[in-house]
Coordinates of C-alpha atoms in Angstrom, one line a residue:
X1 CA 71.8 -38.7 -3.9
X2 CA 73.3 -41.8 -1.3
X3 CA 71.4 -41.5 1.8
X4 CA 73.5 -43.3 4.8
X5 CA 71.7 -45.5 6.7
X6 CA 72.0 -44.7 10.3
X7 CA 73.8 -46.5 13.0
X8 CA 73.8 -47.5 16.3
X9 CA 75.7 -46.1 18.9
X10 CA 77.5 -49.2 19.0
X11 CA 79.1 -48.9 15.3
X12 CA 80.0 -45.4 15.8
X13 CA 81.8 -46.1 18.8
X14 CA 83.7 -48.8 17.0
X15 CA 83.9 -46.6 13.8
X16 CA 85.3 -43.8 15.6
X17 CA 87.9 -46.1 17.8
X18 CA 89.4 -47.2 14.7
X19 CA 90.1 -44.1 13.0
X20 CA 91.1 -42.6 16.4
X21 CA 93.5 -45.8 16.3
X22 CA 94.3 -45.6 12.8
X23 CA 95.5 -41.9 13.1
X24 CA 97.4 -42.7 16.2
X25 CA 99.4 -45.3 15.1
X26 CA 100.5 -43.2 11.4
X27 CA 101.4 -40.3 14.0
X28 CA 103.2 -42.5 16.0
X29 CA 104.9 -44.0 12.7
X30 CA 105.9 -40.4 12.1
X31 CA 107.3 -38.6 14.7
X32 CA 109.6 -41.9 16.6
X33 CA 111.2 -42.8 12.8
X34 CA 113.7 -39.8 13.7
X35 CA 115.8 -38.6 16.5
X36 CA 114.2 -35.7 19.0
X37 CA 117.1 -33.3 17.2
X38 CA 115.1 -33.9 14.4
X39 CA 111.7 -33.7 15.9
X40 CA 112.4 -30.1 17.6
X41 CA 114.2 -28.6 14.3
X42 CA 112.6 -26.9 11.9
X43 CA 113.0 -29.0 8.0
X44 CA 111.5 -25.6 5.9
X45 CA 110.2 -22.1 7.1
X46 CA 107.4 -23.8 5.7
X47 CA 106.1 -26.1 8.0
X48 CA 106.2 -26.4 11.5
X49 CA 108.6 -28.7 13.5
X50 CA 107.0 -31.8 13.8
X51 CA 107.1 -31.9 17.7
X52 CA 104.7 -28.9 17.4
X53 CA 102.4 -30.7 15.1
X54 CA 102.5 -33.8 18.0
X55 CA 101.3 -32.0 20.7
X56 CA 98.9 -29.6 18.6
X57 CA 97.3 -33.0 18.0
X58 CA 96.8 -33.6 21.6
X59 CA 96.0 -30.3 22.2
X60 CA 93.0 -30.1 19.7
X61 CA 91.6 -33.5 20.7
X62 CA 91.5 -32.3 24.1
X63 CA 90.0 -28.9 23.6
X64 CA 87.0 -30.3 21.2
X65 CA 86.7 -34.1 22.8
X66 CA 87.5 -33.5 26.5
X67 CA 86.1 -30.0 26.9
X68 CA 83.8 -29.2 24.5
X69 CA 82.3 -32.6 24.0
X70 CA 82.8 -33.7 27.7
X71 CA 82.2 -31.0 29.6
X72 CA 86.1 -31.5 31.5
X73 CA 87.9 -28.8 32.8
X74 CA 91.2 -28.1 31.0
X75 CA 94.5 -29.8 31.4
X76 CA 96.6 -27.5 30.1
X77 CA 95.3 -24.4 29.5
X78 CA 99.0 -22.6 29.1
X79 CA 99.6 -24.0 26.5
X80 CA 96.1 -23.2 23.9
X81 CA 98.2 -20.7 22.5
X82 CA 101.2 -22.0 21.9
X83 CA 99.2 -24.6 19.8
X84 CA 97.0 -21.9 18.0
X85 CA 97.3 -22.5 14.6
X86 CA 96.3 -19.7 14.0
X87 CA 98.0 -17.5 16.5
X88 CA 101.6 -18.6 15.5
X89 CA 102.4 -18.8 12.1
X90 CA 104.7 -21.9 11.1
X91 CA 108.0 -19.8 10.6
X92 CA 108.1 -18.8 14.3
X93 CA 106.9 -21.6 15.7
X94 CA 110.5 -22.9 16.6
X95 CA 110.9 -19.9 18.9
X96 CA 107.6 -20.5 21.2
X97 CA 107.8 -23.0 24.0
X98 CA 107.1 -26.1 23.1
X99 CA 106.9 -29.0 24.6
X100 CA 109.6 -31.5 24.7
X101 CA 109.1 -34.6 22.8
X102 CA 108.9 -36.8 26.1
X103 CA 106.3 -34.4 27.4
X104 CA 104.4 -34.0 24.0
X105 CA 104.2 -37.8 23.6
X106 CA 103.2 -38.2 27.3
X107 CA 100.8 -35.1 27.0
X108 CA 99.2 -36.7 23.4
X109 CA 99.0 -40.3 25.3
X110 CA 97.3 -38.9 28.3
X111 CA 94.4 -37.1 26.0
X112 CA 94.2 -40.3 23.8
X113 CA 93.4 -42.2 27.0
X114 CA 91.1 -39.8 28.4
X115 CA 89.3 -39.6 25.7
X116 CA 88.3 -43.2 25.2
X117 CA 86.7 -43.6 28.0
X118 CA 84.4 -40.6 26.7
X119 CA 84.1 -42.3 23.5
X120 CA 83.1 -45.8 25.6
X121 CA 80.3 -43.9 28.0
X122 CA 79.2 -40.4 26.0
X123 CA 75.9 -41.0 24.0
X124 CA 76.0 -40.0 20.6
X125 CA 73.4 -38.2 20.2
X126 CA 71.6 -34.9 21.0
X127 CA 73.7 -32.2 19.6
X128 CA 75.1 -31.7 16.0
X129 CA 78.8 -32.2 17.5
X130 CA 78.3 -35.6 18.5
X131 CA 75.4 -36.8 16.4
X132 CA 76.6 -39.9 14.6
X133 CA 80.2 -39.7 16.5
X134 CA 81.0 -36.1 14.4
X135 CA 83.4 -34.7 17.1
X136 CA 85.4 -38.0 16.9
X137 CA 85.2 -37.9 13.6
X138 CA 86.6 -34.4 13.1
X139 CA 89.4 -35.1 15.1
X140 CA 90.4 -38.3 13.6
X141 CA 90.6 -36.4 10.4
X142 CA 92.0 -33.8 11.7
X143 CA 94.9 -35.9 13.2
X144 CA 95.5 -37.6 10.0
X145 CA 95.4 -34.0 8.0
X146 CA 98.5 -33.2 10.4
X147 CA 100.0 -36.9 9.4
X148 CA 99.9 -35.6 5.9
X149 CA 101.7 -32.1 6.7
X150 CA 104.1 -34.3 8.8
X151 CA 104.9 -36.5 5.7
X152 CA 105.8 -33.0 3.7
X153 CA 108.0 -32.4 6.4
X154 CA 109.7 -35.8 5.9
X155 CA 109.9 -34.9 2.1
X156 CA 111.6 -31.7 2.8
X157 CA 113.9 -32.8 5.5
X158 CA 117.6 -33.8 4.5
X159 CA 119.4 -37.1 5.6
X160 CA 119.1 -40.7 5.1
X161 CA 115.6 -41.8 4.4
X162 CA 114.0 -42.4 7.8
X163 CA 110.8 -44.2 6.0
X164 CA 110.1 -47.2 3.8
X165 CA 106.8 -48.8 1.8
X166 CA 106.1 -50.9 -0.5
X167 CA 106.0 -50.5 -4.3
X168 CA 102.3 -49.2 -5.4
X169 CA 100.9 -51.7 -8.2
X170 CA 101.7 -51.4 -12.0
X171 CA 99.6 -49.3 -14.2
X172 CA 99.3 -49.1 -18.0
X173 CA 97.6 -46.2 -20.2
X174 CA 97.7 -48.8 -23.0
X175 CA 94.1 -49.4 -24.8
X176 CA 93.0 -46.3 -22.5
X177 CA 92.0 -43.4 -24.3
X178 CA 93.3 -39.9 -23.4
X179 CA 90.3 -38.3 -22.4
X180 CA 86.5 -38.8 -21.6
X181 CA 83.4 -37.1 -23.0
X182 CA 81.2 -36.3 -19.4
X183 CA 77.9 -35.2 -20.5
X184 CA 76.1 -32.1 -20.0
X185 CA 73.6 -31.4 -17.5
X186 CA 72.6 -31.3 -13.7
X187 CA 74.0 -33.7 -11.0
X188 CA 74.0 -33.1 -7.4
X189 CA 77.4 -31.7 -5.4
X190 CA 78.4 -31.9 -2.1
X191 CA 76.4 -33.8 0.5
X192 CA 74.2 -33.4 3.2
X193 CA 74.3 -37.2 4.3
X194 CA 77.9 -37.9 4.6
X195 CA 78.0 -37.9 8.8
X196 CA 81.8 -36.8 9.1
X197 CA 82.0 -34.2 6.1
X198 CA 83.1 -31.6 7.2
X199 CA 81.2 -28.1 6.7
X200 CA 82.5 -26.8 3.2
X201 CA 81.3 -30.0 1.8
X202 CA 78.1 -29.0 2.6
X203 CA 75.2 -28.7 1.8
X204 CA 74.2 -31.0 -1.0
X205 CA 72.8 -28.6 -4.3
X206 CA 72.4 -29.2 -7.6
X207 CA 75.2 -28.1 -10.2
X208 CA 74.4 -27.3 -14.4
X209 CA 77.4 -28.4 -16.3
X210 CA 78.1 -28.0 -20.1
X211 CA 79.7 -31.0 -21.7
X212 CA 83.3 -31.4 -21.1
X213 CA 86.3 -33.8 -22.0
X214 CA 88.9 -35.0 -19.2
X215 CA 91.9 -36.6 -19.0
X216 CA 91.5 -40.1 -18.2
X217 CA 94.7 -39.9 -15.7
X218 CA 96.4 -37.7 -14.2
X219 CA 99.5 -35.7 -16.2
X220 CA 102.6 -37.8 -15.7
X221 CA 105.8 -36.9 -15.0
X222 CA 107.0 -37.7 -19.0
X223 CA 104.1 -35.7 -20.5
X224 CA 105.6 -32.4 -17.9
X225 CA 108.8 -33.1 -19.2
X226 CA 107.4 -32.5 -22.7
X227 CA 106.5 -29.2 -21.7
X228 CA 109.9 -28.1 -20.1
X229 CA 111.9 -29.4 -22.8
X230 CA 109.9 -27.2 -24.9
X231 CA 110.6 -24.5 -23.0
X232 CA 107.3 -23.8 -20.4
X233 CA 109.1 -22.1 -18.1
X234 CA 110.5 -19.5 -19.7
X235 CA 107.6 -18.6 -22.4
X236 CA 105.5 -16.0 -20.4
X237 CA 103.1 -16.4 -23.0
X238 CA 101.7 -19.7 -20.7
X239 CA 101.8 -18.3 -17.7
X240 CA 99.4 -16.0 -15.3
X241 CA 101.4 -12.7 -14.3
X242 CA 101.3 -14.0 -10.8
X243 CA 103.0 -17.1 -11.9
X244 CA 105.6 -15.8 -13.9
X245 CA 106.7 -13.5 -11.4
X246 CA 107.1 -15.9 -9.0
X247 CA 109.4 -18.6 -11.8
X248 CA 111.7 -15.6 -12.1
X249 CA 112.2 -14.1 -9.1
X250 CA 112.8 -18.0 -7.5
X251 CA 114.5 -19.5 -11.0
X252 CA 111.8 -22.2 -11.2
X253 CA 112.3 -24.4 -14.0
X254 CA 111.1 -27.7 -12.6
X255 CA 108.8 -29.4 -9.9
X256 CA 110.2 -29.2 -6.7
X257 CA 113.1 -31.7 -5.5
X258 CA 113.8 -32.2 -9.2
X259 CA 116.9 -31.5 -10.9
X260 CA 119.0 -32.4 -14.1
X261 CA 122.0 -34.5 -14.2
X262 CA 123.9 -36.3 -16.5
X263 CA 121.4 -35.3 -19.2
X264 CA 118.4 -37.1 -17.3
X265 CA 115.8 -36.0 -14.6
X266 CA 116.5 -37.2 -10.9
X267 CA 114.2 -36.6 -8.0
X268 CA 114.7 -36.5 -4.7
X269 CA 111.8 -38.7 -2.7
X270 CA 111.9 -39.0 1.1
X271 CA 115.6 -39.2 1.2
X272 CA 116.1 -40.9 -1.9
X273 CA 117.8 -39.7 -5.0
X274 CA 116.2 -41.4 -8.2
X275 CA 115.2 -40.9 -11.6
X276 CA 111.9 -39.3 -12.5
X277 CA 109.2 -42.1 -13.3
X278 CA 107.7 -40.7 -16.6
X279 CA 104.9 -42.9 -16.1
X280 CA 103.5 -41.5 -12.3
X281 CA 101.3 -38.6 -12.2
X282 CA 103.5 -35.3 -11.5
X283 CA 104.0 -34.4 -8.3
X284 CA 105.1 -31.3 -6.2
X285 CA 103.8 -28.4 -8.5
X286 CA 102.4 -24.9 -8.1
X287 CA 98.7 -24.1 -9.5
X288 CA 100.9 -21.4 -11.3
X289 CA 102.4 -25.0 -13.0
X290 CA 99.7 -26.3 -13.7
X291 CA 97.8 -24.1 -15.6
X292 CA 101.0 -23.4 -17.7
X293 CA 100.9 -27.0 -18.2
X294 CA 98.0 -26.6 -19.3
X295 CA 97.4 -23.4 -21.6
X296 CA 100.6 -25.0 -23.1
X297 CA 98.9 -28.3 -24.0
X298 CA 96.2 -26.2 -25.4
X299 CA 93.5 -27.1 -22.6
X300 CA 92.7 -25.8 -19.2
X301 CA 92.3 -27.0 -15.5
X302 CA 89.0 -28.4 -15.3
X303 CA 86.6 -26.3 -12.8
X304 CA 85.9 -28.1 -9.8
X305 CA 82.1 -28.9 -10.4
X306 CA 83.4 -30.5 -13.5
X307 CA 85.9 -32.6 -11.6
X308 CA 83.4 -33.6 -8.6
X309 CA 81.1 -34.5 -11.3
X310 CA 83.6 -36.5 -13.2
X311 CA 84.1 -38.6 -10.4
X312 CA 80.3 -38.8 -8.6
X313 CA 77.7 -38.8 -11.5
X314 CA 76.9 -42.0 -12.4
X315 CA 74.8 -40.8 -15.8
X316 CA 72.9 -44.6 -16.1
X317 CA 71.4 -43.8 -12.5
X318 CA 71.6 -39.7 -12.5
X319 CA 72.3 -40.0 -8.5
X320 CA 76.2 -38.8 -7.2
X321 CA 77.9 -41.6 -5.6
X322 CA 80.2 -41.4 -2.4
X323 CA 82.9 -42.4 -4.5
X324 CA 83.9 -42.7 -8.2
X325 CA 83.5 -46.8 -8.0
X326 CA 80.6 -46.7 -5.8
X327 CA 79.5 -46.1 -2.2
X328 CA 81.4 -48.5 -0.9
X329 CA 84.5 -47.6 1.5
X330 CA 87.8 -46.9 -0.1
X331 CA 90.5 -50.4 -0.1
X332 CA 93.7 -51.2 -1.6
X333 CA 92.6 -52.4 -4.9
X334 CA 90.4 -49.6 -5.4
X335 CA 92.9 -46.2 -4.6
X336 CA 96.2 -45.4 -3.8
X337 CA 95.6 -43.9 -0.1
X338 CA 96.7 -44.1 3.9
X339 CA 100.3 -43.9 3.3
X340 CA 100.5 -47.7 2.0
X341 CA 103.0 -46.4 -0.6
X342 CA 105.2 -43.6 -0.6
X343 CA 104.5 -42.5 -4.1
X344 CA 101.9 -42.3 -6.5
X345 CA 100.8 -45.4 -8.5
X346 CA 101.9 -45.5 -12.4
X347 CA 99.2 -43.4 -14.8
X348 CA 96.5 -46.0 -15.8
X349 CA 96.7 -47.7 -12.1
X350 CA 93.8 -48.8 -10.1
X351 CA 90.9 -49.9 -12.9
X352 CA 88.6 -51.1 -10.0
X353 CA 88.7 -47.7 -8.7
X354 CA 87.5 -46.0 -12.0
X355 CA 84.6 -43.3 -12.8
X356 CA 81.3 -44.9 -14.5
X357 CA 82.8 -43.1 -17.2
X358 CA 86.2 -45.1 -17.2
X359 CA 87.7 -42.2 -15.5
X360 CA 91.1 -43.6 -13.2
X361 CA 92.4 -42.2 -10.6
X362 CA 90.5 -39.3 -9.6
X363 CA 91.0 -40.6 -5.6
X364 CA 94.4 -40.9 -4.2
X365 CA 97.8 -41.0 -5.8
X366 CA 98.2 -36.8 -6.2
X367 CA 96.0 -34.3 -5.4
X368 CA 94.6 -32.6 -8.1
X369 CA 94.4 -28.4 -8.7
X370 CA 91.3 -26.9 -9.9
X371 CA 90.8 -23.9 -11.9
X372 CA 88.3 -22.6 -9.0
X373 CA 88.3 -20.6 -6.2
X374 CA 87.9 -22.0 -2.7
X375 CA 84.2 -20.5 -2.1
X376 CA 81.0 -21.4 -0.2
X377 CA 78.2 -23.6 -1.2
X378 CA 75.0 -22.3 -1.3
X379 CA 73.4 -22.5 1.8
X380 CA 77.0 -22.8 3.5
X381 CA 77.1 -22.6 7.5
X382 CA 79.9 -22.5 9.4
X383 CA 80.8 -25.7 11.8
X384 CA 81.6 -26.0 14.7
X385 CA 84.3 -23.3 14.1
X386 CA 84.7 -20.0 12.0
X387 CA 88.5 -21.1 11.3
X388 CA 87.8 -24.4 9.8
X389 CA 86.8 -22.8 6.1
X390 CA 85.0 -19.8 6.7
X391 CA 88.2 -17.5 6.8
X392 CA 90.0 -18.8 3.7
X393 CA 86.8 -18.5 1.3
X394 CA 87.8 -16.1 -1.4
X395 CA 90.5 -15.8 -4.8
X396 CA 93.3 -16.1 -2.7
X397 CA 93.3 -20.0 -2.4
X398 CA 92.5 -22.4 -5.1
X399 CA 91.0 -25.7 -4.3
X400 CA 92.3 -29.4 -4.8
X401 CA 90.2 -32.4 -5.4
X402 CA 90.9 -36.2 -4.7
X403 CA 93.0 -36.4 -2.0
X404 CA 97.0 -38.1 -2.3
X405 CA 98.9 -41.0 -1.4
X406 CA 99.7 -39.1 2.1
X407 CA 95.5 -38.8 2.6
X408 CA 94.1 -41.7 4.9
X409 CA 90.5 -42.5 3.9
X410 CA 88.9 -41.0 6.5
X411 CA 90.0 -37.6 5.4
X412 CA 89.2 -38.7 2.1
X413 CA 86.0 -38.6 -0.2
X414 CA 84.2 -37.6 -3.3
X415 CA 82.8 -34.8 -1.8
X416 CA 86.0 -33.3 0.1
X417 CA 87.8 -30.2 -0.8
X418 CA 91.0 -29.1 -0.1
X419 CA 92.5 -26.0 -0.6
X420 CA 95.7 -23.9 -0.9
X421 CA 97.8 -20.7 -2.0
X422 CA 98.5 -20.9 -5.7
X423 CA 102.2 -20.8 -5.3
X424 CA 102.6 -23.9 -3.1
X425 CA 104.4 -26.8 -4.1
X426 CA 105.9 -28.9 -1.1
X427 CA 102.4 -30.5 -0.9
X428 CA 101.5 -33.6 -2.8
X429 CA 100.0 -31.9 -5.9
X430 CA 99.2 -32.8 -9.7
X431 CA 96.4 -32.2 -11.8
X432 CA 94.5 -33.8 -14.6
X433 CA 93.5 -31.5 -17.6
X434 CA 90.0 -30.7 -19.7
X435 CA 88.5 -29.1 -22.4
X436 CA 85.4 -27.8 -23.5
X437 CA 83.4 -30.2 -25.4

């Protein structure tokens, strides 16, 4: 297992400045691309309008960074519970009082200045929430987790597109083979070096897994389109009862924003209509989808100690590494991350950023559905909040591995998990497939 070395106060601080910097300037990319009609409406009873998410931001970094961290008396205590995520669910958050978009911005600016100069003069030590900078940390990640649900939002609103990126490189599959053998046997999951992971990542423990095969890349959009052509969606014999009740009773017969014209597939993609790239990993499907997809193919999801060890175990060394290609930081030849590109790279993409095992992709580009459960580690404890993890453990969400295009790297790891309900698909979701060995 890595251990991180440990820094100075002086390299937190500047760690910590430029992820609080980073996250500032992709929110501020995000929510002054469109109008204020179009910041206070609400794109999908699915997510909230994204002046909401804007000053929930500002909100949050105050209450953890300000208050908690700080010591400060609170700035605007009216308006905690108007930007409790958990008080309000998304669907009714148009109706609470909000504030405006000048007052949000000026609210989020005001924290973000505040809480520099805490940054420049708190020490960074002597309590788990600022050991190693965690507070700033959390909050940078947690700014940038809201940049991602701001770029759904931006995928589900209607209009002209309001953002642009560049192309993501080429990719290939050629002289790649399909799957990969991953041996069986133990390798450590999780961490308990990584300072910023967050607490379901924790704590490191060591996993048994039987031999398993993979797919070398993530399902593209051609090999889905295989499985639709062929009927998928309406053979219940694929499908978990769950799942096929929800296809009926919603007529779902494709990903989400696709649709079928002139005897090809378009997609819509931030405001552009265009057609489906059969080489890029699918996007924008259910769990329910995926495992069709994969029952169909005759394989399975792969659990998610098999994927974490699929992109950690380095079998030459035995240790787990930070990242698929290493320890070293994520960069752009290495994954498809931070919102460089609006889409995910072509299958095959990305060979610097491979497994040990020649495995691609397995950060960035889509995030990818396990078969599992979103559960505690053994040995899990709660931190600094309850409502972090603790309160979604259990069969109703299933977890994602590997973050997306939309993830920043900060928020982004070989150890992080994310989670969801099964019948999402507005999110930035694939999936790679396995089989037993």
């Amino acid at each position: 297992m890595t251990e991180t070395p440990v820094a100075t106060d002086d390299v937190l601080r500047k760690r910590a400045l430029e992820a609080l910097t980073t996250a500032r300037a992709r929110t501020t990319l995000l929510t002054e691309c469109v109008d204020d009609d179009e910041l206070t409406a609400q794109h999908s009873p699915l997510m909230s309008p994204l002046v909401w998410d804007l000053a929930h931001i500002g909100n949050q970094e105050e209450q953890w960074l300000l208050r908690a961290v700080a010591g400060r008396d609170a700035i605007r205590p009216e308006i905690d519970s108007v930007y409790d995520a958990f008080e309000h669910p998304r669907a009714e958050r148009p109706t609470l009082p909000l504030l405006s978009p000048a007052e949000s911005r000026t609210y989020a600016s005001d924290i973000r200045g505040r809480v520099l100069d805490v940054l420049e003069a708190h020490p960074l030590h002597g309590s788990a929430l600022v050991d190693s900078a965690f507070a700033f940390g959390m909050i940078a990640q947690h700014e940038q987790q809201h940049d991602e649900t701001m770029l759904i939002t931006h995928q589900l609103r209607r209009g002209p597109a309001a953002l642009d990126a560049p192309e993501p490189p080429g990719g290939g599959t050629t002289g790649l083979p399909a799957e990969v053998l991953v041996p069986a046997g133990p390798f450590t999951m999780g961490t308990s070096a990584e300072p910023w992971a967050l607490d379901n990542e924790r704590p490191a423990h060591h996993r048994q897994v039987d031999a398993f095969l993979i797919d070398t890349t993530p399902v593209t959009n051609g090999a889905f389109q295989a499985f639709v052509a062929d009927g998928g969606y309406t053979d219940e014999r694929w499908w978990a009862p769950e799942g096929w009740d929800q296809i009926r009773r919603h007529d779902i017969g494709a990903p989400l924003f696709w649709r079928r014209e002139g005897g090809q597939w378009l997609r819509r993609r931030f405001g552009v209509t265009e057609p489906v790239p059969e080489d890029e990993p699918v996007l924008h499907v259910s769990w329910y989808e995926a495992d069709a997809y994969a029952r169909w193919a005759g394989r399975r999801l792969p659990t998610e100690a098999e994927w974490e060890k699929a992109a950690r175990h380095d079998p030459a060394s035995g240790r787990s590494r930070r990242y698929p290609w290493g320890d070293e930081d994520p960069t752009p030849r290495r994954a498809n991350l931070g919102q460089r590109h609006l889409r995910p790279a072509p299958a095959g993409a990305y060979p610097e950023g491979a497994s040990p095992l020649g495995i691609r992709q397995l950060i960035g580009d889509v995030w990818e559905w396990t078969s599992s459960d979103f559960l505690p580690y053994p040995g899990f404890a709660a931190f600094p909040y309850r409502e972090y993890s603790e309160v979604f453990f259990g069969p109703g969400h299933k977890v994602l591995r590997g973050g997306s295009f939309a993830v920043d790297p900060v928020a982004c790891r070989g150890t992080f998990r994310n989670w969801d309900l099964p019948v999402r698909r507005q999110i930035f979701s694939g999936f790679r497939t396995a089989r037993d060995a």
